[in-house]
Amino acid sequence: MTDDQWELVADLVEVERKETGRPLKDRRIILNGIFWILRTDAAWRDLPDRFGKWQTVYDHFNI
């Protein structure tokens, strides 16, 4: 996703940081992981490591 594309959707996927819990993952990387899955039709477990843990990306997709 290019910087210009990200600027268009960033407000739609950004969430407020909670004061407790784990630190937030980069939403841009997660969104790119979702796009990769949709484009390749691969299994979630085959998601490359550069997008983070597949479970995290799947959880955001499944919301």
Coordinates of C-alpha atoms in Angstrom, one line a residue:
M1 CA 0.0 0.0 0.0
T2 CA 1.5 3.3 -1.0
D3 CA 1.7 6.3 1.3
D4 CA -1.1 8.1 -0.6
Q5 CA -3.4 5.1 -0.3
W6 CA -2.6 4.7 3.4
E7 CA -3.6 8.4 4.0
L8 CA -7.0 7.7 2.5
V9 CA -7.8 4.8 4.8
A10 CA -5.7 5.4 7.9
D11 CA -8.5 7.0 9.8
L12 CA -10.8 4.1 9.1
V13 CA -8.4 1.4 10.6
E14 CA -6.7 3.3 13.3
V15 CA -7.9 2.7 16.9
E16 CA -7.4 4.6 20.1
R17 CA -4.5 3.3 22.2
K18 CA -5.7 1.6 25.4
E19 CA -3.8 2.4 28.6
T20 CA -3.5 -1.3 29.5
G21 CA -2.7 -4.4 27.6
R22 CA -0.3 -5.1 24.8
P23 CA 1.1 -2.4 22.5
L24 CA -0.8 -1.9 19.3
K25 CA 0.5 -3.5 16.1
D26 CA 1.1 -1.4 13.0
R27 CA -2.3 -1.3 11.4
R28 CA -0.8 -0.7 7.9
I29 CA 1.2 -3.9 8.1
I30 CA -1.9 -5.8 9.3
L31 CA -4.0 -4.3 6.5
N32 CA -1.3 -5.3 4.0
G33 CA -1.4 -8.8 5.4
I34 CA -5.2 -9.0 4.9
F35 CA -4.8 -7.8 1.3
W36 CA -2.1 -10.4 0.7
I37 CA -4.4 -13.2 1.9
L38 CA -7.2 -11.9 -0.3
R39 CA -5.0 -11.6 -3.3
T40 CA -3.3 -15.0 -3.0
D41 CA -6.2 -17.0 -1.6
A42 CA -3.6 -18.6 0.7
A43 CA -4.3 -20.2 4.0
W44 CA -4.0 -17.9 7.0
R45 CA -1.2 -20.0 8.4
D46 CA 0.8 -19.3 5.2
L47 CA 0.9 -15.6 5.8
P48 CA 4.6 -14.4 5.5
D49 CA 6.2 -13.3 8.8
R50 CA 6.7 -9.7 7.5
F51 CA 3.0 -9.1 8.2
G52 CA 3.1 -10.3 11.8
K53 CA 1.5 -13.3 13.4
W54 CA -1.2 -14.8 11.2
Q55 CA -3.5 -15.0 14.3
T56 CA -3.3 -11.3 14.8
V57 CA -4.0 -10.5 11.2
Y58 CA -6.9 -12.9 11.2
D59 CA -8.4 -11.5 14.3
H60 CA -8.4 -8.0 12.8
F61 CA -9.9 -9.4 9.6
N62 CA -12.6 -11.3 11.5
I63 CA -13.8 -8.2 13.5

